[in-house]
């Protein structure tokens, strides 16, 4: 009997050790692995971008005629070359500050006619996957300025409505289309890769992204473009990816940093934006965000979403370093995101939340 009792004790001890090892992990709003689940499950904005490209395949976007353009900013940023090796060796440390260069050495802004229809200079923007849908006019107010489509394409009516249009190089497979369309005079701003840290999205290493940036995006500064960085997910690796990207993109030019964020706490969102600005020392563009729980917990109610939007837009309007922000989403198919975040009704008109956002 003694050996049997001894075996029982050993078995109980083993179970106790396993229980301690696989115990519950505390939740952390900023440690958002939720992107991994959402993007693999629904393929997120890869599908949006692909549909947008398919819808635009039969159309050719017209280059903007030359007339007027915004003045060059007083400063821009260049990734330093002297700290690249140290940053690459320790990517979990804060990225180095980026050196300002005088406006006299910055590239001149391109000329365009877009400003002729613009009625405001707000920070609010649209992430728009709906092609040339006529409902676009319903979303232009004196508060809404920016528009991008997850692609190089621009809706035909966007410029005449007064939007500041921003083409995007979504990923490596779009290089040819991007290079053909995004030429001098086509726009004033350009967005870098969409969630390159995510396997379900543009999915590339920081090293490869730096190579593509240097080849296809960085030269656009000399054609009058303001260059907005790739936008990583808010999963923990996103920040590390961005640090490694900057470490590899030595001498590259950046005018602002794009970022995405999904979770349910306004306070956590604000802390995350502040941290990215402090870490990378660049103006911020929030090109996707919503009150969305990808961690398996309860979703935001309609009232909580409205409160979250009010808190976050108020913060960003008051933060000088935030230049643009776009809510997800102004679309019919929310791609797995809580439909309470929807800005567009089935009719194409803004929802109640949509009106709140475009008048923020």
mmCIF file of C-alpha atoms in Angstrom:
data_model
loop_
_atom_site.group_PDB
_atom_site.id
_atom_site.type_symbol
_atom_site.label_atom_id
_atom_site.label_comp_id
_atom_site.label_asym_id
_atom_site.label_seq_id
_atom_site.Cartn_x
_atom_site.Cartn_y
_atom_site.Cartn_z
ATOM 1 C CA UNK A 1 0.000 0.000 0.000
ATOM 2 C CA UNK A 2 2.884 2.362 0.748
ATOM 3 C CA UNK A 3 4.069 2.489 -2.868
ATOM 4 C CA UNK A 4 0.501 3.186 -4.033
ATOM 5 C CA UNK A 5 0.118 6.081 -1.582
ATOM 6 C CA UNK A 6 3.443 7.447 -2.715
ATOM 7 C CA UNK A 7 2.317 7.332 -6.345
ATOM 8 C CA UNK A 8 -0.926 9.112 -5.434
ATOM 9 C CA UNK A 9 0.992 11.863 -3.677
ATOM 10 C CA UNK A 10 3.252 12.293 -6.686
ATOM 11 C CA UNK A 11 0.246 12.520 -9.015
ATOM 12 C CA UNK A 12 -1.450 15.162 -6.835
ATOM 13 C CA UNK A 13 1.776 17.170 -6.678
ATOM 14 C CA UNK A 14 2.108 17.082 -10.473
ATOM 15 C CA UNK A 15 -1.444 18.356 -10.922
ATOM 16 C CA UNK A 16 -0.793 21.215 -8.509
ATOM 17 C CA UNK A 17 2.291 22.253 -10.446
ATOM 18 C CA UNK A 18 0.368 22.188 -13.729
ATOM 19 C CA UNK A 19 -2.447 24.268 -12.256
ATOM 20 C CA UNK A 20 0.007 26.945 -11.173
ATOM 21 C CA UNK A 21 1.702 26.925 -14.554
ATOM 22 C CA UNK A 22 -1.473 27.366 -16.617
ATOM 23 C CA UNK A 23 -3.368 29.656 -14.303
ATOM 24 C CA UNK A 24 -5.389 32.659 -15.513
ATOM 25 C CA UNK A 25 -3.483 35.538 -17.055
ATOM 26 C CA UNK A 26 -4.576 39.007 -15.969
ATOM 27 C CA UNK A 27 -6.160 41.116 -18.718
ATOM 28 C CA UNK A 28 -4.332 44.157 -19.991
ATOM 29 C CA UNK A 29 -6.172 46.591 -22.248
ATOM 30 C CA UNK A 30 -2.938 47.691 -23.888
ATOM 31 C CA UNK A 31 -1.611 44.156 -24.394
ATOM 32 C CA UNK A 32 -4.086 43.494 -27.151
ATOM 33 C CA UNK A 33 -3.513 40.143 -28.774
ATOM 34 C CA UNK A 34 -7.114 40.600 -29.954
ATOM 35 C CA UNK A 35 -5.913 41.660 -33.394
ATOM 36 C CA UNK A 36 -4.506 38.216 -33.985
ATOM 37 C CA UNK A 37 -7.888 36.561 -33.525
ATOM 38 C CA UNK A 38 -9.935 39.128 -35.401
ATOM 39 C CA UNK A 39 -7.736 39.419 -38.451
ATOM 40 C CA UNK A 40 -7.315 35.670 -38.892
ATOM 41 C CA UNK A 41 -11.010 35.058 -38.416
ATOM 42 C CA UNK A 42 -12.376 37.570 -40.912
ATOM 43 C CA UNK A 43 -9.283 38.668 -42.825
ATOM 44 C CA UNK A 44 -10.259 42.194 -41.803
ATOM 45 C CA UNK A 45 -9.268 45.012 -44.057
ATOM 46 C CA UNK A 46 -7.369 42.812 -46.491
ATOM 47 C CA UNK A 47 -10.809 41.926 -47.811
ATOM 48 C CA UNK A 48 -11.858 45.562 -47.817
ATOM 49 C CA UNK A 49 -8.777 46.635 -49.733
ATOM 50 C CA UNK A 50 -9.130 43.750 -52.182
ATOM 51 C CA UNK A 51 -12.785 44.570 -52.890
ATOM 52 C CA UNK A 52 -11.908 48.228 -53.260
ATOM 53 C CA UNK A 53 -9.199 47.385 -55.777
ATOM 54 C CA UNK A 54 -11.586 45.070 -57.646
ATOM 55 C CA UNK A 55 -14.295 47.745 -57.755
ATOM 56 C CA UNK A 56 -11.828 50.268 -59.110
ATOM 57 C CA UNK A 57 -10.258 47.959 -61.695
ATOM 58 C CA UNK A 58 -12.368 49.324 -64.544
ATOM 59 C CA UNK A 59 -11.757 52.999 -63.693
ATOM 60 C CA UNK A 60 -8.738 55.227 -63.979
ATOM 61 C CA UNK A 61 -8.240 57.900 -61.358
ATOM 62 C CA UNK A 62 -7.475 61.315 -62.768
ATOM 63 C CA UNK A 63 -4.381 63.205 -61.636
ATOM 64 C CA UNK A 64 -5.113 66.437 -59.826
ATOM 65 C CA UNK A 65 -4.646 69.612 -61.873
ATOM 66 C CA UNK A 66 -2.040 72.059 -60.625
ATOM 67 C CA UNK A 67 -3.170 75.218 -58.873
ATOM 68 C CA UNK A 68 -2.726 75.511 -55.128
ATOM 69 C CA UNK A 69 -1.571 73.410 -52.184
ATOM 70 C CA UNK A 70 -0.960 73.633 -48.447
ATOM 71 C CA UNK A 71 2.281 75.240 -47.420
ATOM 72 C CA UNK A 72 5.125 72.983 -46.369
ATOM 73 C CA UNK A 73 5.142 72.297 -42.645
ATOM 74 C CA UNK A 74 7.681 74.104 -40.501
ATOM 75 C CA UNK A 75 9.464 70.869 -39.750
ATOM 76 C CA UNK A 76 9.619 67.249 -40.767
ATOM 77 C CA UNK A 77 11.484 64.233 -39.470
ATOM 78 C CA UNK A 78 14.304 62.019 -40.634
ATOM 79 C CA UNK A 79 15.240 58.733 -38.995
ATOM 80 C CA UNK A 80 18.789 59.078 -37.624
ATOM 81 C CA UNK A 81 21.491 56.898 -39.097
ATOM 82 C CA UNK A 82 23.901 56.924 -36.153
ATOM 83 C CA UNK A 83 21.692 54.941 -33.746
ATOM 84 C CA UNK A 84 20.458 52.240 -36.097
ATOM 85 C CA UNK A 85 22.623 49.389 -34.806
ATOM 86 C CA UNK A 86 21.847 50.031 -31.156
ATOM 87 C CA UNK A 87 18.116 50.213 -31.807
ATOM 88 C CA UNK A 88 18.169 47.033 -33.860
ATOM 89 C CA UNK A 89 20.075 45.157 -31.179
ATOM 90 C CA UNK A 90 17.564 46.158 -28.507
ATOM 91 C CA UNK A 91 14.208 46.630 -30.252
ATOM 92 C CA UNK A 92 12.271 46.561 -27.000
ATOM 93 C CA UNK A 93 13.814 49.847 -25.886
ATOM 94 C CA UNK A 94 12.347 53.182 -26.885
ATOM 95 C CA UNK A 95 13.118 54.235 -30.425
ATOM 96 C CA UNK A 96 15.479 57.189 -30.786
ATOM 97 C CA UNK A 97 14.084 60.671 -31.205
ATOM 98 C CA UNK A 98 13.806 61.817 -34.793
ATOM 99 C CA UNK A 99 15.775 64.793 -35.981
ATOM 100 C CA UNK A 100 13.900 67.822 -37.210
ATOM 101 C CA UNK A 101 15.010 69.359 -40.468
ATOM 102 C CA UNK A 102 14.256 72.922 -41.432
ATOM 103 C CA UNK A 103 11.478 73.714 -43.864
ATOM 104 C CA UNK A 104 14.052 75.092 -46.270
ATOM 105 C CA UNK A 105 15.418 71.582 -46.760
ATOM 106 C CA UNK A 106 12.030 69.899 -46.839
ATOM 107 C CA UNK A 107 10.479 69.043 -50.171
ATOM 108 C CA UNK A 108 8.074 71.663 -51.578
ATOM 109 C CA UNK A 109 4.398 70.770 -51.453
ATOM 110 C CA UNK A 110 2.705 69.672 -54.649
ATOM 111 C CA UNK A 111 0.074 71.838 -56.229
ATOM 112 C CA UNK A 112 -3.539 70.811 -56.537
ATOM 113 C CA UNK A 113 -7.089 72.033 -56.782
ATOM 114 C CA UNK A 114 -8.398 70.102 -53.790
ATOM 115 C CA UNK A 115 -8.466 73.088 -51.471
ATOM 116 C CA UNK A 116 -11.001 74.877 -53.681
ATOM 117 C CA UNK A 117 -13.821 72.700 -52.362
ATOM 118 C CA UNK A 118 -12.654 72.321 -48.785
ATOM 119 C CA UNK A 119 -14.821 74.005 -46.179
ATOM 120 C CA UNK A 120 -12.857 73.148 -43.070
ATOM 121 C CA UNK A 121 -9.529 71.972 -41.765
ATOM 122 C CA UNK A 122 -10.616 69.496 -39.114
ATOM 123 C CA UNK A 123 -8.786 66.379 -37.973
ATOM 124 C CA UNK A 124 -11.719 64.063 -38.706
ATOM 125 C CA UNK A 125 -11.268 61.670 -41.620
ATOM 126 C CA UNK A 126 -12.997 58.789 -43.384
ATOM 127 C CA UNK A 127 -11.586 55.320 -43.925
ATOM 128 C CA UNK A 128 -13.721 54.642 -46.995
ATOM 129 C CA UNK A 129 -13.966 51.217 -48.710
ATOM 130 C CA UNK A 130 -17.113 52.045 -50.683
ATOM 131 C CA UNK A 131 -15.648 53.131 -54.012
ATOM 132 C CA UNK A 132 -17.643 55.766 -55.893
ATOM 133 C CA UNK A 133 -20.787 55.265 -53.813
ATOM 134 C CA UNK A 134 -22.834 58.457 -54.059
ATOM 135 C CA UNK A 135 -23.403 58.400 -50.298
ATOM 136 C CA UNK A 136 -19.920 59.890 -49.812
ATOM 137 C CA UNK A 137 -21.451 63.362 -49.977
ATOM 138 C CA UNK A 138 -23.431 62.585 -46.813
ATOM 139 C CA UNK A 139 -20.218 62.465 -44.787
ATOM 140 C CA UNK A 140 -18.565 65.741 -45.809
ATOM 141 C CA UNK A 141 -18.924 68.445 -43.182
ATOM 142 C CA UNK A 142 -16.712 71.345 -42.193
ATOM 143 C CA UNK A 143 -15.213 69.013 -39.578
ATOM 144 C CA UNK A 144 -14.361 66.174 -41.972
ATOM 145 C CA UNK A 145 -11.174 66.710 -43.938
ATOM 146 C CA UNK A 146 -9.297 63.481 -44.737
ATOM 147 C CA UNK A 147 -10.192 60.420 -46.811
ATOM 148 C CA UNK A 148 -8.333 57.211 -47.645
ATOM 149 C CA UNK A 149 -9.433 53.900 -49.160
ATOM 150 C CA UNK A 150 -6.820 51.280 -48.150
ATOM 151 C CA UNK A 151 -5.522 51.600 -51.724
ATOM 152 C CA UNK A 152 -4.048 54.113 -54.193
ATOM 153 C CA UNK A 153 -7.545 54.777 -55.578
ATOM 154 C CA UNK A 154 -9.575 57.879 -54.854
ATOM 155 C CA UNK A 155 -13.385 58.132 -55.306
ATOM 156 C CA UNK A 156 -14.257 60.290 -58.306
ATOM 157 C CA UNK A 157 -16.228 62.820 -56.246
ATOM 158 C CA UNK A 158 -13.842 63.063 -53.286
ATOM 159 C CA UNK A 159 -11.830 66.055 -54.465
ATOM 160 C CA UNK A 160 -14.826 68.078 -55.652
ATOM 161 C CA UNK A 161 -16.497 67.466 -52.290
ATOM 162 C CA UNK A 162 -13.445 68.980 -50.595
ATOM 163 C CA UNK A 163 -11.705 65.945 -49.085
ATOM 164 C CA UNK A 164 -7.933 65.894 -48.641
ATOM 165 C CA UNK A 165 -7.349 62.525 -50.281
ATOM 166 C CA UNK A 166 -4.597 60.183 -49.085
ATOM 167 C CA UNK A 167 -3.571 57.235 -51.295
ATOM 168 C CA UNK A 168 -2.025 54.219 -49.584
ATOM 169 C CA UNK A 169 0.579 51.628 -50.514
ATOM 170 C CA UNK A 170 -1.289 48.821 -48.717
ATOM 171 C CA UNK A 171 1.361 46.139 -49.213
ATOM 172 C CA UNK A 172 4.003 44.726 -51.501
ATOM 173 C CA UNK A 173 1.515 43.292 -54.009
ATOM 174 C CA UNK A 174 0.160 46.783 -54.745
ATOM 175 C CA UNK A 175 3.525 48.335 -55.691
ATOM 176 C CA UNK A 176 2.815 48.413 -59.437
ATOM 177 C CA UNK A 177 -0.609 50.053 -59.136
ATOM 178 C CA UNK A 178 0.667 52.485 -56.525
ATOM 179 C CA UNK A 179 3.659 53.547 -58.625
ATOM 180 C CA UNK A 180 1.488 54.152 -61.686
ATOM 181 C CA UNK A 181 -1.102 56.272 -59.908
ATOM 182 C CA UNK A 182 0.718 58.098 -57.134
ATOM 183 C CA UNK A 183 2.676 60.647 -59.128
ATOM 184 C CA UNK A 184 3.297 64.362 -58.748
ATOM 185 C CA UNK A 185 0.014 66.245 -58.442
ATOM 186 C CA UNK A 186 -2.135 63.199 -57.611
ATOM 187 C CA UNK A 187 -2.317 64.055 -53.897
ATOM 188 C CA UNK A 188 -0.424 65.827 -51.119
ATOM 189 C CA UNK A 189 -0.114 62.965 -48.612
ATOM 190 C CA UNK A 190 0.589 59.252 -48.789
ATOM 191 C CA UNK A 191 0.023 56.449 -46.276
ATOM 192 C CA UNK A 192 2.405 53.536 -45.750
ATOM 193 C CA UNK A 193 1.677 49.841 -45.305
ATOM 194 C CA UNK A 194 -1.448 48.492 -43.582
ATOM 195 C CA UNK A 195 -0.653 46.439 -40.456
ATOM 196 C CA UNK A 196 2.634 44.959 -41.705
ATOM 197 C CA UNK A 197 3.095 43.279 -38.316
ATOM 198 C CA UNK A 198 0.009 41.111 -38.938
ATOM 199 C CA UNK A 199 0.013 37.872 -40.945
ATOM 200 C CA UNK A 200 -3.533 38.475 -42.190
ATOM 201 C CA UNK A 201 -2.651 41.927 -43.477
ATOM 202 C CA UNK A 202 0.327 43.318 -45.441
ATOM 203 C CA UNK A 203 2.582 41.000 -43.412
ATOM 204 C CA UNK A 204 6.231 41.906 -43.917
ATOM 205 C CA UNK A 205 9.349 42.099 -41.815
ATOM 206 C CA UNK A 206 10.562 45.502 -40.638
ATOM 207 C CA UNK A 207 13.615 45.004 -42.838
ATOM 208 C CA UNK A 208 11.568 44.355 -45.987
ATOM 209 C CA UNK A 209 9.224 47.230 -45.175
ATOM 210 C CA UNK A 210 12.209 49.575 -44.854
ATOM 211 C CA UNK A 211 13.479 48.449 -48.268
ATOM 212 C CA UNK A 212 10.105 49.099 -49.892
ATOM 213 C CA UNK A 213 9.748 52.443 -48.125
ATOM 214 C CA UNK A 214 13.118 53.608 -49.418
ATOM 215 C CA UNK A 215 12.323 52.475 -52.952
ATOM 216 C CA UNK A 216 8.691 53.524 -53.431
ATOM 217 C CA UNK A 217 7.602 55.986 -50.740
ATOM 218 C CA UNK A 218 10.587 57.999 -49.537
ATOM 219 C CA UNK A 219 11.285 59.490 -53.016
ATOM 220 C CA UNK A 220 7.757 60.952 -53.057
ATOM 221 C CA UNK A 221 8.884 63.666 -50.640
ATOM 222 C CA UNK A 222 10.644 65.243 -53.632
ATOM 223 C CA UNK A 223 7.352 65.282 -55.542
ATOM 224 C CA UNK A 224 5.661 67.298 -52.819
ATOM 225 C CA UNK A 225 4.180 64.514 -50.695
ATOM 226 C CA UNK A 226 3.939 64.350 -46.919
ATOM 227 C CA UNK A 227 4.831 60.811 -45.866
ATOM 228 C CA UNK A 228 2.810 58.997 -43.197
ATOM 229 C CA UNK A 229 4.372 55.858 -41.710
ATOM 230 C CA UNK A 230 3.037 52.304 -41.879
ATOM 231 C CA UNK A 231 0.224 51.639 -39.393
ATOM 232 C CA UNK A 232 0.775 48.674 -37.077
ATOM 233 C CA UNK A 233 -1.827 46.853 -34.989
ATOM 234 C CA UNK A 234 -2.235 47.584 -31.295
ATOM 235 C CA UNK A 235 -1.078 44.056 -30.463
ATOM 236 C CA UNK A 236 2.106 44.099 -28.329
ATOM 237 C CA UNK A 237 4.388 43.255 -31.256
ATOM 238 C CA UNK A 238 3.122 46.265 -33.198
ATOM 239 C CA UNK A 239 5.223 48.745 -31.263
ATOM 240 C CA UNK A 240 8.288 46.499 -31.432
ATOM 241 C CA UNK A 241 7.818 46.105 -35.184
ATOM 242 C CA UNK A 242 7.695 49.879 -35.591
ATOM 243 C CA UNK A 243 10.866 50.343 -33.547
ATOM 244 C CA UNK A 244 12.682 47.795 -35.698
ATOM 245 C CA UNK A 245 11.336 49.417 -38.863
ATOM 246 C CA UNK A 246 12.727 52.817 -37.896
ATOM 247 C CA UNK A 247 16.032 51.227 -36.913
ATOM 248 C CA UNK A 248 16.304 49.701 -40.391
ATOM 249 C CA UNK A 249 14.997 52.713 -42.300
ATOM 250 C CA UNK A 250 18.051 54.871 -41.655
ATOM 251 C CA UNK A 251 17.856 58.302 -43.238
ATOM 252 C CA UNK A 252 14.196 57.803 -44.195
ATOM 253 C CA UNK A 253 11.817 60.745 -44.139
ATOM 254 C CA UNK A 254 8.576 60.748 -42.115
ATOM 255 C CA UNK A 255 6.069 63.537 -41.580
ATOM 256 C CA UNK A 256 3.769 61.632 -39.204
ATOM 257 C CA UNK A 257 3.168 58.241 -37.588
ATOM 258 C CA UNK A 258 0.038 56.189 -38.358
ATOM 259 C CA UNK A 259 -1.431 53.781 -35.807
ATOM 260 C CA UNK A 260 -4.466 51.543 -35.195
ATOM 261 C CA UNK A 261 -6.244 50.757 -31.926
ATOM 262 C CA UNK A 262 -9.166 48.526 -30.908
ATOM 263 C CA UNK A 263 -10.402 48.044 -27.350
ATOM 264 C CA UNK A 264 -13.045 49.327 -24.958
ATOM 265 C CA UNK A 265 -11.411 51.886 -22.653
ATOM 266 C CA UNK A 266 -11.112 55.538 -23.568
ATOM 267 C CA UNK A 267 -8.457 56.029 -20.903
ATOM 268 C CA UNK A 268 -6.410 53.149 -22.342
ATOM 269 C CA UNK A 269 -6.723 54.602 -25.841
ATOM 270 C CA UNK A 270 -5.452 57.975 -24.671
ATOM 271 C CA UNK A 271 -2.539 56.366 -22.832
ATOM 272 C CA UNK A 272 -1.660 54.353 -25.945
ATOM 273 C CA UNK A 273 -1.652 57.387 -28.243
ATOM 274 C CA UNK A 274 0.411 59.375 -25.750
ATOM 275 C CA UNK A 275 2.908 56.528 -25.489
ATOM 276 C CA UNK A 276 3.333 56.254 -29.273
ATOM 277 C CA UNK A 277 3.901 59.980 -29.537
ATOM 278 C CA UNK A 278 6.416 59.968 -26.696
ATOM 279 C CA UNK A 279 8.203 56.904 -28.075
ATOM 280 C CA UNK A 280 8.524 57.966 -31.699
ATOM 281 C CA UNK A 281 8.396 61.769 -31.373
ATOM 282 C CA UNK A 282 6.235 62.214 -34.473
ATOM 283 C CA UNK A 283 2.795 63.721 -35.116
ATOM 284 C CA UNK A 284 0.064 61.066 -34.917
ATOM 285 C CA UNK A 285 -2.535 59.830 -37.393
ATOM 286 C CA UNK A 286 -5.017 57.316 -35.933
ATOM 287 C CA UNK A 287 -6.158 55.698 -39.172
ATOM 288 C CA UNK A 288 -8.371 52.993 -37.605
ATOM 289 C CA UNK A 289 -9.982 52.749 -34.201
ATOM 290 C CA UNK A 290 -13.230 51.643 -32.586
ATOM 291 C CA UNK A 291 -14.756 50.578 -29.280
ATOM 292 C CA UNK A 292 -14.283 46.875 -29.973
ATOM 293 C CA UNK A 293 -13.419 43.962 -27.672
ATOM 294 C CA UNK A 294 -11.370 41.257 -29.405
ATOM 295 C CA UNK A 295 -10.374 39.629 -26.101
ATOM 296 C CA UNK A 296 -13.515 37.545 -25.623
ATOM 297 C CA UNK A 297 -15.211 39.925 -23.205
ATOM 298 C CA UNK A 298 -18.423 41.914 -23.475
ATOM 299 C CA UNK A 299 -18.783 44.369 -26.338
ATOM 300 C CA UNK A 300 -19.493 48.046 -25.804
ATOM 301 C CA UNK A 301 -23.136 49.047 -25.682
ATOM 302 C CA UNK A 302 -24.368 51.833 -27.947
ATOM 303 C CA UNK A 303 -24.185 54.336 -25.107
ATOM 304 C CA UNK A 304 -20.687 53.181 -24.192
ATOM 305 C CA UNK A 305 -19.567 53.551 -27.811
ATOM 306 C CA UNK A 306 -20.957 57.084 -27.972
ATOM 307 C CA UNK A 307 -19.220 57.945 -24.704
ATOM 308 C CA UNK A 308 -15.960 56.377 -25.900
ATOM 309 C CA UNK A 309 -16.131 58.356 -29.136
ATOM 310 C CA UNK A 310 -16.822 61.585 -27.285
ATOM 311 C CA UNK A 311 -13.925 61.079 -24.888
ATOM 312 C CA UNK A 312 -11.402 60.102 -27.549
ATOM 313 C CA UNK A 313 -12.313 62.733 -30.140
ATOM 314 C CA UNK A 314 -12.229 65.438 -27.465
ATOM 315 C CA UNK A 315 -8.748 64.290 -26.458
ATOM 316 C CA UNK A 316 -7.450 64.191 -30.039
ATOM 317 C CA UNK A 317 -8.953 67.559 -30.948
ATOM 318 C CA UNK A 318 -7.100 69.032 -27.976
ATOM 319 C CA UNK A 319 -3.783 67.269 -28.645
ATOM 320 C CA UNK A 320 -1.711 69.420 -30.996
ATOM 321 C CA UNK A 321 0.364 66.433 -32.086
ATOM 322 C CA UNK A 322 -2.673 64.470 -33.354
ATOM 323 C CA UNK A 323 -3.212 65.558 -36.946
ATOM 324 C CA UNK A 324 -5.887 63.138 -38.165
ATOM 325 C CA UNK A 325 -8.184 60.382 -36.912
ATOM 326 C CA UNK A 326 -10.495 57.926 -38.684
ATOM 327 C CA UNK A 327 -13.158 55.762 -37.037
ATOM 328 C CA UNK A 328 -13.944 52.214 -38.166
ATOM 329 C CA UNK A 329 -16.268 52.315 -39.897
ATOM 330 C CA UNK A 330 -18.107 54.178 -42.589
ATOM 331 C CA UNK A 331 -19.227 51.014 -44.388
ATOM 332 C CA UNK A 332 -21.987 48.422 -44.697
ATOM 333 C CA UNK A 333 -19.865 45.363 -43.842
ATOM 334 C CA UNK A 334 -18.076 45.862 -40.522
ATOM 335 C CA UNK A 335 -15.690 42.928 -41.069
ATOM 336 C CA UNK A 336 -16.248 41.371 -37.655
ATOM 337 C CA UNK A 337 -16.164 44.637 -35.704
ATOM 338 C CA UNK A 338 -19.114 45.331 -33.375
ATOM 339 C CA UNK A 339 -21.844 46.837 -35.571
ATOM 340 C CA UNK A 340 -22.564 49.360 -32.843
ATOM 341 C CA UNK A 341 -19.507 51.179 -34.227
ATOM 342 C CA UNK A 342 -21.094 51.527 -37.663
ATOM 343 C CA UNK A 343 -21.199 55.064 -39.064
ATOM 344 C CA UNK A 344 -23.292 54.147 -42.129
ATOM 345 C CA UNK A 345 -26.940 53.074 -42.150
ATOM 346 C CA UNK A 346 -28.320 50.673 -44.769
ATOM 347 C CA UNK A 347 -29.595 53.696 -46.714
ATOM 348 C CA UNK A 348 -26.086 55.121 -46.962
ATOM 349 C CA UNK A 349 -26.914 57.985 -44.628
ATOM 350 C CA UNK A 350 -24.987 58.419 -41.377
ATOM 351 C CA UNK A 351 -26.207 56.576 -38.311
ATOM 352 C CA UNK A 352 -26.684 58.508 -35.082
ATOM 353 C CA UNK A 353 -23.079 57.620 -34.251
ATOM 354 C CA UNK A 354 -22.077 58.699 -37.753
ATOM 355 C CA UNK A 355 -23.552 62.140 -37.212
ATOM 356 C CA UNK A 356 -21.729 62.363 -33.896
ATOM 357 C CA UNK A 357 -18.422 61.552 -35.588
ATOM 358 C CA UNK A 358 -18.665 63.806 -38.652
ATOM 359 C CA UNK A 359 -19.654 66.716 -36.444
ATOM 360 C CA UNK A 360 -17.011 65.976 -33.790
#
